[in-house]
Structures are given as C-alpha cells and as structure tokens.
JSON list of C-alpha atoms in Angstrom, two decimals:
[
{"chain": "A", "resi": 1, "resn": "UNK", "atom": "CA", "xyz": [0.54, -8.54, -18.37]},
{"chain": "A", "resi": 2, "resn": "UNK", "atom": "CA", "xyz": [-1.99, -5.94, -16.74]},
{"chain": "A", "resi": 3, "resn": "UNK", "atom": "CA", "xyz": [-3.06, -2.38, -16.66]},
{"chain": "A", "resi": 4, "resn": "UNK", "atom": "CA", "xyz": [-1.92, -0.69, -14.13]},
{"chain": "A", "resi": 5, "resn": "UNK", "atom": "CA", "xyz": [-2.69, 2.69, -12.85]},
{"chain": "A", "resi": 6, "resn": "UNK", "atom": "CA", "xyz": [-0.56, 4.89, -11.38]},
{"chain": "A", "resi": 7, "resn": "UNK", "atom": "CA", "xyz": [-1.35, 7.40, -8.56]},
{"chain": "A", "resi": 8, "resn": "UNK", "atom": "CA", "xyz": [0.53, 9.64, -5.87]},
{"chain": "A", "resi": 9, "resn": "UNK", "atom": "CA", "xyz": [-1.47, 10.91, -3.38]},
{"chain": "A", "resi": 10, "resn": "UNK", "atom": "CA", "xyz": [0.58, 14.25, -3.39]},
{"chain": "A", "resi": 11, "resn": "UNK", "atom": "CA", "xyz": [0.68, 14.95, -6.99]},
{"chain": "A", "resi": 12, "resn": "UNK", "atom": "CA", "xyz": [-2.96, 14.53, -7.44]},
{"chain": "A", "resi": 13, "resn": "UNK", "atom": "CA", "xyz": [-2.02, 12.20, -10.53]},
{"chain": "A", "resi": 14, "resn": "UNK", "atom": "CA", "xyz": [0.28, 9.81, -11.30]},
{"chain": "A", "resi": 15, "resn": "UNK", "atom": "CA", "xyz": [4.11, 10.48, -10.85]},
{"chain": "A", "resi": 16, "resn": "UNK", "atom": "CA", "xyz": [6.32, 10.26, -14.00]},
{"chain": "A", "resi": 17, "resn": "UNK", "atom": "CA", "xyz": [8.64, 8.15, -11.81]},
{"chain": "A", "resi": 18, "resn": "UNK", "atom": "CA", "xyz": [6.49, 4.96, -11.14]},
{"chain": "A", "resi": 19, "resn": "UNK", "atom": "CA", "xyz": [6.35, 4.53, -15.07]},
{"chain": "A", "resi": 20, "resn": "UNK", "atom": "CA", "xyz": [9.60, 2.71, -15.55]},
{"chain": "A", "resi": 21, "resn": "UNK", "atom": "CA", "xyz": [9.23, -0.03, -12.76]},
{"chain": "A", "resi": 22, "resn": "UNK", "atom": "CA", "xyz": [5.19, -0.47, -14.12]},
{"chain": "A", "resi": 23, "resn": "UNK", "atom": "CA", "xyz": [6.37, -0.70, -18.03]},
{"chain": "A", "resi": 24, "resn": "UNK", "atom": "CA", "xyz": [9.95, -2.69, -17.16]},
{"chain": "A", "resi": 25, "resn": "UNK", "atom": "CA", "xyz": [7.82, -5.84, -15.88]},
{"chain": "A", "resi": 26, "resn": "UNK", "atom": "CA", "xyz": [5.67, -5.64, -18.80]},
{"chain": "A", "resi": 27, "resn": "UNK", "atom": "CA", "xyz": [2.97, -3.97, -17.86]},
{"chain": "A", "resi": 28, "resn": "UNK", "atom": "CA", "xyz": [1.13, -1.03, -18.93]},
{"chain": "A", "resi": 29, "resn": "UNK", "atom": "CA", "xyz": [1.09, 2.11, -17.27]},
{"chain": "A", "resi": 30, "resn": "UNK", "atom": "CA", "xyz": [-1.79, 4.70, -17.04]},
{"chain": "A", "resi": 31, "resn": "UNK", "atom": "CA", "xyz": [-1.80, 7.99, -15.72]},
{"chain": "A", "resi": 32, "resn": "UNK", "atom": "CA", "xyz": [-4.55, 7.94, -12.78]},
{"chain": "A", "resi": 33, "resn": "UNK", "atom": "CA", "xyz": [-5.23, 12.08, -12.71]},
{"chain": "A", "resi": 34, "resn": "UNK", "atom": "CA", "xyz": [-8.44, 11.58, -10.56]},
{"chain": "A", "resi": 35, "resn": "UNK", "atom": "CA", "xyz": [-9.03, 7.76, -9.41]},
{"chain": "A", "resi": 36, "resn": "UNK", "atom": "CA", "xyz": [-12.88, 8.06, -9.67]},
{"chain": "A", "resi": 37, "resn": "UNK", "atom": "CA", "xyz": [-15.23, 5.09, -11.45]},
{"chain": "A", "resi": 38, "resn": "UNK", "atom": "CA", "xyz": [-14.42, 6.62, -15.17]},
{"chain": "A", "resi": 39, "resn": "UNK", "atom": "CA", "xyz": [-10.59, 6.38, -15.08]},
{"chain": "A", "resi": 40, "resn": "UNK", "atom": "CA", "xyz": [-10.60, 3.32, -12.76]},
{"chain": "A", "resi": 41, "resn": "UNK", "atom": "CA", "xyz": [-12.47, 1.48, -15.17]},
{"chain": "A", "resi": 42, "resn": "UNK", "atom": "CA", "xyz": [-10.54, -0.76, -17.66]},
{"chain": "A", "resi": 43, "resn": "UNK", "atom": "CA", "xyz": [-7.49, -1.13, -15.03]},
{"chain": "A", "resi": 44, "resn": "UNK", "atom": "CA", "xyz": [-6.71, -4.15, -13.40]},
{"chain": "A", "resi": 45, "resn": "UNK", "atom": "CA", "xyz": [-4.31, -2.63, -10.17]},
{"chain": "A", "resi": 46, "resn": "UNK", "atom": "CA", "xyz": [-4.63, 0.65, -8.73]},
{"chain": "A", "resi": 47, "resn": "UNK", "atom": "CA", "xyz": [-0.68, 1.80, -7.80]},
{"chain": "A", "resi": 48, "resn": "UNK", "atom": "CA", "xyz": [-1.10, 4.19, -5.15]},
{"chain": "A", "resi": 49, "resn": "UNK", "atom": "CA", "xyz": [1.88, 5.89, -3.50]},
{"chain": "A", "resi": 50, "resn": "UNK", "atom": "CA", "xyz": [1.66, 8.23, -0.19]},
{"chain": "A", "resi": 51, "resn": "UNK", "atom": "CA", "xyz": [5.02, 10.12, 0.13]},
{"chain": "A", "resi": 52, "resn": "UNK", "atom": "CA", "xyz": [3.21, 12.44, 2.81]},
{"chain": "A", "resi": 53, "resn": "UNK", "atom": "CA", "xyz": [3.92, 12.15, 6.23]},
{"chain": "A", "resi": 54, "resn": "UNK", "atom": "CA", "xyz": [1.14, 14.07, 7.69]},
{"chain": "A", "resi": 55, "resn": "UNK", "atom": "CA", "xyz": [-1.70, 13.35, 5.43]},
{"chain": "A", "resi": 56, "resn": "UNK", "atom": "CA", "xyz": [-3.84, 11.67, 2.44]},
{"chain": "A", "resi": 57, "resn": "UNK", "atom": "CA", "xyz": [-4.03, 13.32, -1.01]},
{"chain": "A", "resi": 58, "resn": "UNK", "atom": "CA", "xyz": [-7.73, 15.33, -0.58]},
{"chain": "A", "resi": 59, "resn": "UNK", "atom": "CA", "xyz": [-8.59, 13.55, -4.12]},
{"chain": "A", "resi": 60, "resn": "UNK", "atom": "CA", "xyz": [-8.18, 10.24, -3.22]},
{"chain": "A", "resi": 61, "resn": "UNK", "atom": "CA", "xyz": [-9.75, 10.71, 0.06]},
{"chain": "A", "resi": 62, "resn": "UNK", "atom": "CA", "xyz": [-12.81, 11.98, -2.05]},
{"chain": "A", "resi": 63, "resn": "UNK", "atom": "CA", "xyz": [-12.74, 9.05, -4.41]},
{"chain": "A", "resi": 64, "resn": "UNK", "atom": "CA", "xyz": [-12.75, 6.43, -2.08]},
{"chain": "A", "resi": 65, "resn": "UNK", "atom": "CA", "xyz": [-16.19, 5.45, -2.68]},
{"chain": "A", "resi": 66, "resn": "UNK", "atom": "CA", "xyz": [-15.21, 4.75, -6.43]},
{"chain": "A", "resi": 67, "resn": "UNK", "atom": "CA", "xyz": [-12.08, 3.02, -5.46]},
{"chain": "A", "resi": 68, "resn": "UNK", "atom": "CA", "xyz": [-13.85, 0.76, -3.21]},
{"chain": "A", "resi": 69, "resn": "UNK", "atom": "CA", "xyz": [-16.46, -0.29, -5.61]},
{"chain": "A", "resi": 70, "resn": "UNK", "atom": "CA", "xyz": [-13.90, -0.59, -8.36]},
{"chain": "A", "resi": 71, "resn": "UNK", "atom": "CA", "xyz": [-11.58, -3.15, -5.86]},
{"chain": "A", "resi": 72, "resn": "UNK", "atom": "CA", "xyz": [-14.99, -4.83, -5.14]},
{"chain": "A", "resi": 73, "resn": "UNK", "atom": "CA", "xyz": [-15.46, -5.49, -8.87]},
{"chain": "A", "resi": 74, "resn": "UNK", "atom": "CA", "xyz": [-12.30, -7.05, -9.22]},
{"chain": "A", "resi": 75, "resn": "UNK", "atom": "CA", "xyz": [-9.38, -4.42, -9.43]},
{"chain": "A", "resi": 76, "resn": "UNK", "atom": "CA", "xyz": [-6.56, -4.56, -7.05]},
{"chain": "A", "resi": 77, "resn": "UNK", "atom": "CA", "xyz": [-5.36, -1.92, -4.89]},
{"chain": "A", "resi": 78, "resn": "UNK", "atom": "CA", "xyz": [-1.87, -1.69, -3.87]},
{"chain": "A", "resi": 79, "resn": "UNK", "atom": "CA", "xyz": [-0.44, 1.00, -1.38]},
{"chain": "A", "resi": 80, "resn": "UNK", "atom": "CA", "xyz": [2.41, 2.36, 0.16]},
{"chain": "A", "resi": 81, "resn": "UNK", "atom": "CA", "xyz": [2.43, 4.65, 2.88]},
{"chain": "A", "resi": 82, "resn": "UNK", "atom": "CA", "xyz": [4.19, 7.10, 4.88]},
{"chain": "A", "resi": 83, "resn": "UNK", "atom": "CA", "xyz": [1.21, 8.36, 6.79]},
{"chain": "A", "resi": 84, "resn": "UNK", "atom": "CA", "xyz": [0.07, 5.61, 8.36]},
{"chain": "A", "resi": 85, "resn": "UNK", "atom": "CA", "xyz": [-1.48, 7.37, 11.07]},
{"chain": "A", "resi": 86, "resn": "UNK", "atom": "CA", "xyz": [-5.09, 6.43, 10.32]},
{"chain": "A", "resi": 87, "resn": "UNK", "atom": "CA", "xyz": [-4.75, 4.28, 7.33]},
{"chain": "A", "resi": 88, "resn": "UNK", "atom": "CA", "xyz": [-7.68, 2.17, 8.10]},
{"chain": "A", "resi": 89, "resn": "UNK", "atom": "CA", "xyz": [-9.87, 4.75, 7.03]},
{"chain": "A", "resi": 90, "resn": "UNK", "atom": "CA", "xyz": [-8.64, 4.68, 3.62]},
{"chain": "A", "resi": 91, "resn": "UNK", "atom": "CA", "xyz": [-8.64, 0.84, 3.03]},
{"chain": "A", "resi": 92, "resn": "UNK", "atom": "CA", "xyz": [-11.84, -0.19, 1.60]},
{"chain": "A", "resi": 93, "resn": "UNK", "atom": "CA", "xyz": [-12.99, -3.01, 4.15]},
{"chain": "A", "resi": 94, "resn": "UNK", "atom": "CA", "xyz": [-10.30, -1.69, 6.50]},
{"chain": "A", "resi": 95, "resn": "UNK", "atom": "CA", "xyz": [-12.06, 0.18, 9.10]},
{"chain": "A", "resi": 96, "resn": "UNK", "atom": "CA", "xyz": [-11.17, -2.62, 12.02]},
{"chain": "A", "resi": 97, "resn": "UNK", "atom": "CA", "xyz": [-7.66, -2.14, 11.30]},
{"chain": "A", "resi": 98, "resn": "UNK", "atom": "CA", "xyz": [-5.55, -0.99, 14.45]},
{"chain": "A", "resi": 99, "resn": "UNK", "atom": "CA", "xyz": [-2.58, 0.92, 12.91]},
{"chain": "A", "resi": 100, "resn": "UNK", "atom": "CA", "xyz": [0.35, 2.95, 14.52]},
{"chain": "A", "resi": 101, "resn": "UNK", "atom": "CA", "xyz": [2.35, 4.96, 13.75]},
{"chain": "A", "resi": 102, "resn": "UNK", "atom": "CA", "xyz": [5.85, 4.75, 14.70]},
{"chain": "A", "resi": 103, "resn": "UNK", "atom": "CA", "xyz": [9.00, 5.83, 13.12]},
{"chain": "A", "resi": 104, "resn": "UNK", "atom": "CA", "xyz": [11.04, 5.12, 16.06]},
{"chain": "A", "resi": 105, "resn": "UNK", "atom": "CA", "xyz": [10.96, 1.88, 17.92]},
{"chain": "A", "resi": 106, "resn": "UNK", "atom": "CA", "xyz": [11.62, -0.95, 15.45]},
{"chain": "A", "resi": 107, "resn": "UNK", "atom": "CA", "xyz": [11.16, 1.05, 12.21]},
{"chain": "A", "resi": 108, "resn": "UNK", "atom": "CA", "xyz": [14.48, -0.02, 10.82]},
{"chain": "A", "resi": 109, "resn": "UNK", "atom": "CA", "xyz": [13.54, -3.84, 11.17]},
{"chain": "A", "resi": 110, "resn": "UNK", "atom": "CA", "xyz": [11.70, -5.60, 8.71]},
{"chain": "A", "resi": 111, "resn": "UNK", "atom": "CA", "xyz": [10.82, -9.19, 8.39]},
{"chain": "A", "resi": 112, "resn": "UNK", "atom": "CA", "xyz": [9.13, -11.94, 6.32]},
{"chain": "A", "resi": 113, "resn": "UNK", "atom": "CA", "xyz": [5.65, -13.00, 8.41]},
{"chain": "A", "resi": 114, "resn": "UNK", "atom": "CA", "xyz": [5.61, -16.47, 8.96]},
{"chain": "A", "resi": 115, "resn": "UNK", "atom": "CA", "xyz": [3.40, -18.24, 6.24]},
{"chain": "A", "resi": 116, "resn": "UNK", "atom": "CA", "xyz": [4.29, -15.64, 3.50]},
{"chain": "A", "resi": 117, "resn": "UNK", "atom": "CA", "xyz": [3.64, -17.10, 0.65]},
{"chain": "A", "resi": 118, "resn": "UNK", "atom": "CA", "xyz": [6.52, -18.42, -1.75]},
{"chain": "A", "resi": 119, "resn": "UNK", "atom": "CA", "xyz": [5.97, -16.50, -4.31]},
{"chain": "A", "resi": 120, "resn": "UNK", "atom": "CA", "xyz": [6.14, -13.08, -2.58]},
{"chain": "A", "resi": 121, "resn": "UNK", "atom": "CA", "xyz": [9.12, -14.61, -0.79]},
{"chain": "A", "resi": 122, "resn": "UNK", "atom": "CA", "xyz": [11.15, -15.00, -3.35]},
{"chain": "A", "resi": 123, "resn": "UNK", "atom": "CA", "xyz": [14.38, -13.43, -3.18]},
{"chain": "A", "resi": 124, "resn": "UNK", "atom": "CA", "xyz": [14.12, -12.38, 0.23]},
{"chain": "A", "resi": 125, "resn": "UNK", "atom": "CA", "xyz": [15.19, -12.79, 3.66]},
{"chain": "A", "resi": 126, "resn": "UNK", "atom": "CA", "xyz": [14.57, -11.09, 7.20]},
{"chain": "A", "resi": 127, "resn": "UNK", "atom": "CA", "xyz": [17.33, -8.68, 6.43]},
{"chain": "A", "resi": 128, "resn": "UNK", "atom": "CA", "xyz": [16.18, -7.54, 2.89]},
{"chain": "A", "resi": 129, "resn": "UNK", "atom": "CA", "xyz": [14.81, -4.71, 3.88]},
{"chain": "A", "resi": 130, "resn": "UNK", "atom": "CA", "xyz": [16.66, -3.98, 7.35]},
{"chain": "A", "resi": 131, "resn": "UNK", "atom": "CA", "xyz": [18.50, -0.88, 8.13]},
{"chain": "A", "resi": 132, "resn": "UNK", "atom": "CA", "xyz": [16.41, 1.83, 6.14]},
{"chain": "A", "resi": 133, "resn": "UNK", "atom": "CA", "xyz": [16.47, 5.15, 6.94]},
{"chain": "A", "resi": 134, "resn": "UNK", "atom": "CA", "xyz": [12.88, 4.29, 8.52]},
{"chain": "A", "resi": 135, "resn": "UNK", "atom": "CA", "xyz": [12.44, 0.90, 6.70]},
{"chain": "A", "resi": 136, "resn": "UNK", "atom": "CA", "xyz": [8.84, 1.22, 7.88]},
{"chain": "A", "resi": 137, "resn": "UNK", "atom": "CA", "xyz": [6.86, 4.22, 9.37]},
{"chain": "A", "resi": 138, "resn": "UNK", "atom": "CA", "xyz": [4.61, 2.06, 11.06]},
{"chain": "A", "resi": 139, "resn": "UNK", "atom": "CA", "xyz": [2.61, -1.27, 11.82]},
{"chain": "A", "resi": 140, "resn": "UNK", "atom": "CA", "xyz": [-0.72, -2.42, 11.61]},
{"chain": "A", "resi": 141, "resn": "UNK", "atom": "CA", "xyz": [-1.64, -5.29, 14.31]},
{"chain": "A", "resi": 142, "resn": "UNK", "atom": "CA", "xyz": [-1.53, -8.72, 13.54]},
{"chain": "A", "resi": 143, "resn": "UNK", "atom": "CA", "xyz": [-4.88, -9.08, 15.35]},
{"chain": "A", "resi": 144, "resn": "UNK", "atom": "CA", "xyz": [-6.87, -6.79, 13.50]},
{"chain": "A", "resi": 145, "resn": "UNK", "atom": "CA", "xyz": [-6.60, -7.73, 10.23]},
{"chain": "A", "resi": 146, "resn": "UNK", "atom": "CA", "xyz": [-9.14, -8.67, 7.71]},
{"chain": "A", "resi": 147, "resn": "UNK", "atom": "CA", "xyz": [-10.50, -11.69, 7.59]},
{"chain": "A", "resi": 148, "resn": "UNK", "atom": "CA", "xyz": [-8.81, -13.73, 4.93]},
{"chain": "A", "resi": 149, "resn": "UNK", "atom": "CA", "xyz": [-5.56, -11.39, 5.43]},
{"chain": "A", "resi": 150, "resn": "UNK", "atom": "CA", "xyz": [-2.02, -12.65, 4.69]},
{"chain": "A", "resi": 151, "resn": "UNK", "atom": "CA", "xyz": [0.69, -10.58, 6.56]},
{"chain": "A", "resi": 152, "resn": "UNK", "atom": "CA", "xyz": [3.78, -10.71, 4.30]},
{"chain": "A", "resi": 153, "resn": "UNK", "atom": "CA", "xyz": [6.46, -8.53, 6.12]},
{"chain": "A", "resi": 154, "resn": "UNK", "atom": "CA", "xyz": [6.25, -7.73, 9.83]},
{"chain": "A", "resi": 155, "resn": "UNK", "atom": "CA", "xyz": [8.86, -5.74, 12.04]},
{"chain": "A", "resi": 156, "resn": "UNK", "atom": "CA", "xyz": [11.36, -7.91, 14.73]},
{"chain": "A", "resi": 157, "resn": "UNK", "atom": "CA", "xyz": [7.54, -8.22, 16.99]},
{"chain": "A", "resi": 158, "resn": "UNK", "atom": "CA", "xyz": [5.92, -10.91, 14.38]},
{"chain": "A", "resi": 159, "resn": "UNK", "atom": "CA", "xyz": [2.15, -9.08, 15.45]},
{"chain": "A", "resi": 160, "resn": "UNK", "atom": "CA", "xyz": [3.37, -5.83, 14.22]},
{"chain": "A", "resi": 161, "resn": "UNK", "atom": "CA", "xyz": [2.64, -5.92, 10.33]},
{"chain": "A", "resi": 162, "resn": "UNK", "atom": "CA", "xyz": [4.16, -3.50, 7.84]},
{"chain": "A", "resi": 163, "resn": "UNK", "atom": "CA", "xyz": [2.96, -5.09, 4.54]},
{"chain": "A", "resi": 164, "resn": "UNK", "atom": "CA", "xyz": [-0.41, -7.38, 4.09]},
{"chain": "A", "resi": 165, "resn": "UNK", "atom": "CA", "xyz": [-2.81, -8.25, 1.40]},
{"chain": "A", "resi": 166, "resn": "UNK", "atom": "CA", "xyz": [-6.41, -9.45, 1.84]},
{"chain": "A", "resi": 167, "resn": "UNK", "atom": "CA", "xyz": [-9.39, -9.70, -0.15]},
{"chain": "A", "resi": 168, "resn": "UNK", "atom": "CA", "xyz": [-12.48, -7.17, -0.88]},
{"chain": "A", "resi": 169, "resn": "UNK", "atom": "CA", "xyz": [-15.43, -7.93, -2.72]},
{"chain": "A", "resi": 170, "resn": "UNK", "atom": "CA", "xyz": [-13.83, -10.04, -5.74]},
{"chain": "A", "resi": 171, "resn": "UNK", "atom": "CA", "xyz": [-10.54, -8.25, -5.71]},
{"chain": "A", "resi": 172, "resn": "UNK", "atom": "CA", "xyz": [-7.47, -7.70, -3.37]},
{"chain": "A", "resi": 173, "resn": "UNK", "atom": "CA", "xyz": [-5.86, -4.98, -1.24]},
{"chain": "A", "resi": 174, "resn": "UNK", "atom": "CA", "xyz": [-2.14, -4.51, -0.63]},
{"chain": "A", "resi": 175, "resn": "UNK", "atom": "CA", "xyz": [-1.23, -2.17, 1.95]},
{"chain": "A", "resi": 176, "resn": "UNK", "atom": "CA", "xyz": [2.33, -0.94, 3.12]},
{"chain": "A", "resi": 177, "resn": "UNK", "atom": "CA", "xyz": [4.07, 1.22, 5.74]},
{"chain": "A", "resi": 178, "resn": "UNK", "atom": "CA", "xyz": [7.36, 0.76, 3.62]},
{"chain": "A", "resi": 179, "resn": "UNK", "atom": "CA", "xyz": [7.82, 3.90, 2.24]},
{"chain": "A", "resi": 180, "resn": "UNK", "atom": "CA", "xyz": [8.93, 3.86, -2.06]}
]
C-alpha cells in the first residue's frame, strides 16, 4: 500500500496511537519526529492530527515550507483539526480559505456534500457522523475553496464544509474540522 507518516501537532512527533489504524489497512507507518524535507522524503501521505484547541504544534508551523514543497512534489497531506481557527494559514495553497470556528451552532451535524465521490461515500450516510460530542469544531466556506476542491462532508448548511480535498502542485490536501 503506501508510506505513511504519522504526526500530532501536540506531541511534536508521531503518536503511538495512529499506528494501528495506519498498519491495519496495510500500510506502513513512520514516525514523523520533525516533518521537514529529510523525513518527509520517501513518504507518500503526511497523517497530521491537531488535538489542540487553541493552537498549531510550533514545529509544524516551522516546517511548513518543507511540507508544502513535499505535497507539491507529489505527497499527500491529510489533516484533522480541532483548531480551526485560522487553518488556512497552515494549508499549503490555502491562504483564500474562509474558515470558522464554531463549536456551537451546527457542530453536532455532519453531512455528505453533494457530488462526494463514491468511493469516499462508501458506507456512509448524512447521519454517520451526527450527534458527536462536537462532531465538527468548525467549517470552512463552500465559496472559498481551492480551485479544483471537492467538499466531501458539510454540516446541515451544504456551504459550510467540514472535510475537503483539493489538489497542490502534483499532490493532494485533505483537510478536516472532525476531530480523531
């Protein structure tokens, strides 16, 4: 399957827990201690997890340069965040994005976005993910996406995103308010 590195923004490495869902659908896991261009290098996704609610792990934020370059080159970058609160500024090609946060109105609805594709689809439904404790801390707008963006799950307001995917340079960013 793929390489996968694993990072959480508050550990300033890879958590011990994301191991077992990386290695139990076959693919392997590596420990991301700093994601600069060395350790990025030879991985095919980037698993980055934000369990902060206030801020971004200082290393990542200082790596972003190298994490950019390396999704540009072809690796993916996949995302979930509690923050929220300024998450464009941490998605490489992102800066356009309009995000709020809001653990409040909405947060415990969560939808499939109309033209998800299929294959992310799979096994869901519009209630899937409903009645979290905070299912999502957060929406980006519908408007402000990327071009080339596909908005997978939105809350009950179809323009208010809470997970998305679009391209950057020759690879692809996924970005979440769905806290893991």
């Amino acid at each position: 399957m793929a390489v996968v590195g694993y990072y959480d923004m508050s550990l300033g490495q890879g958590g011990a827990y994301q191991v077992n869902e990386l290695t139990g659908n076959g693919h392997t896991a590596v420990n991301i201690t700093v994601p600069n261009a060395t350790q990025l290098a030879g991985i095919d996704t980037l698993y980055v997890l934000n369990p902060s609610n206030t801020n971004f792990g200082a290393e990542y934020l200082a790596n972003q340069t190298a994490i950019a370059s390396a999704v540009a080159g072809g690796m993916n970058l996949v995302i979930f965040d509690r923050n929220v609160t300024g998450a464009n500024t941490i998605l490489p090609g992102g800066a356009s994005i309009s995000v709020v946060r809001n653990i409040t109105t909405g947060a415990t609805d969560v939808n499939v976005a109309a033209g998800a594709p299929a294959a992310f689809t799979a096994g869901i439904n519009n209630s899937t993910f409903d009645g979290g404790n905070l299912s999502s801390h957060g929406y980006v707008t519908l408007a402000s996406l990327p071009p080339g963006a596909v908005p997978l799950l939105t809350r009950a307001n179809g323009s208010q995103v809470v997970a998305f995917t679009y391209p950057y340079g020759s690879g692809t960013v996924f970005y979440s308010t769905i806290p893991l």
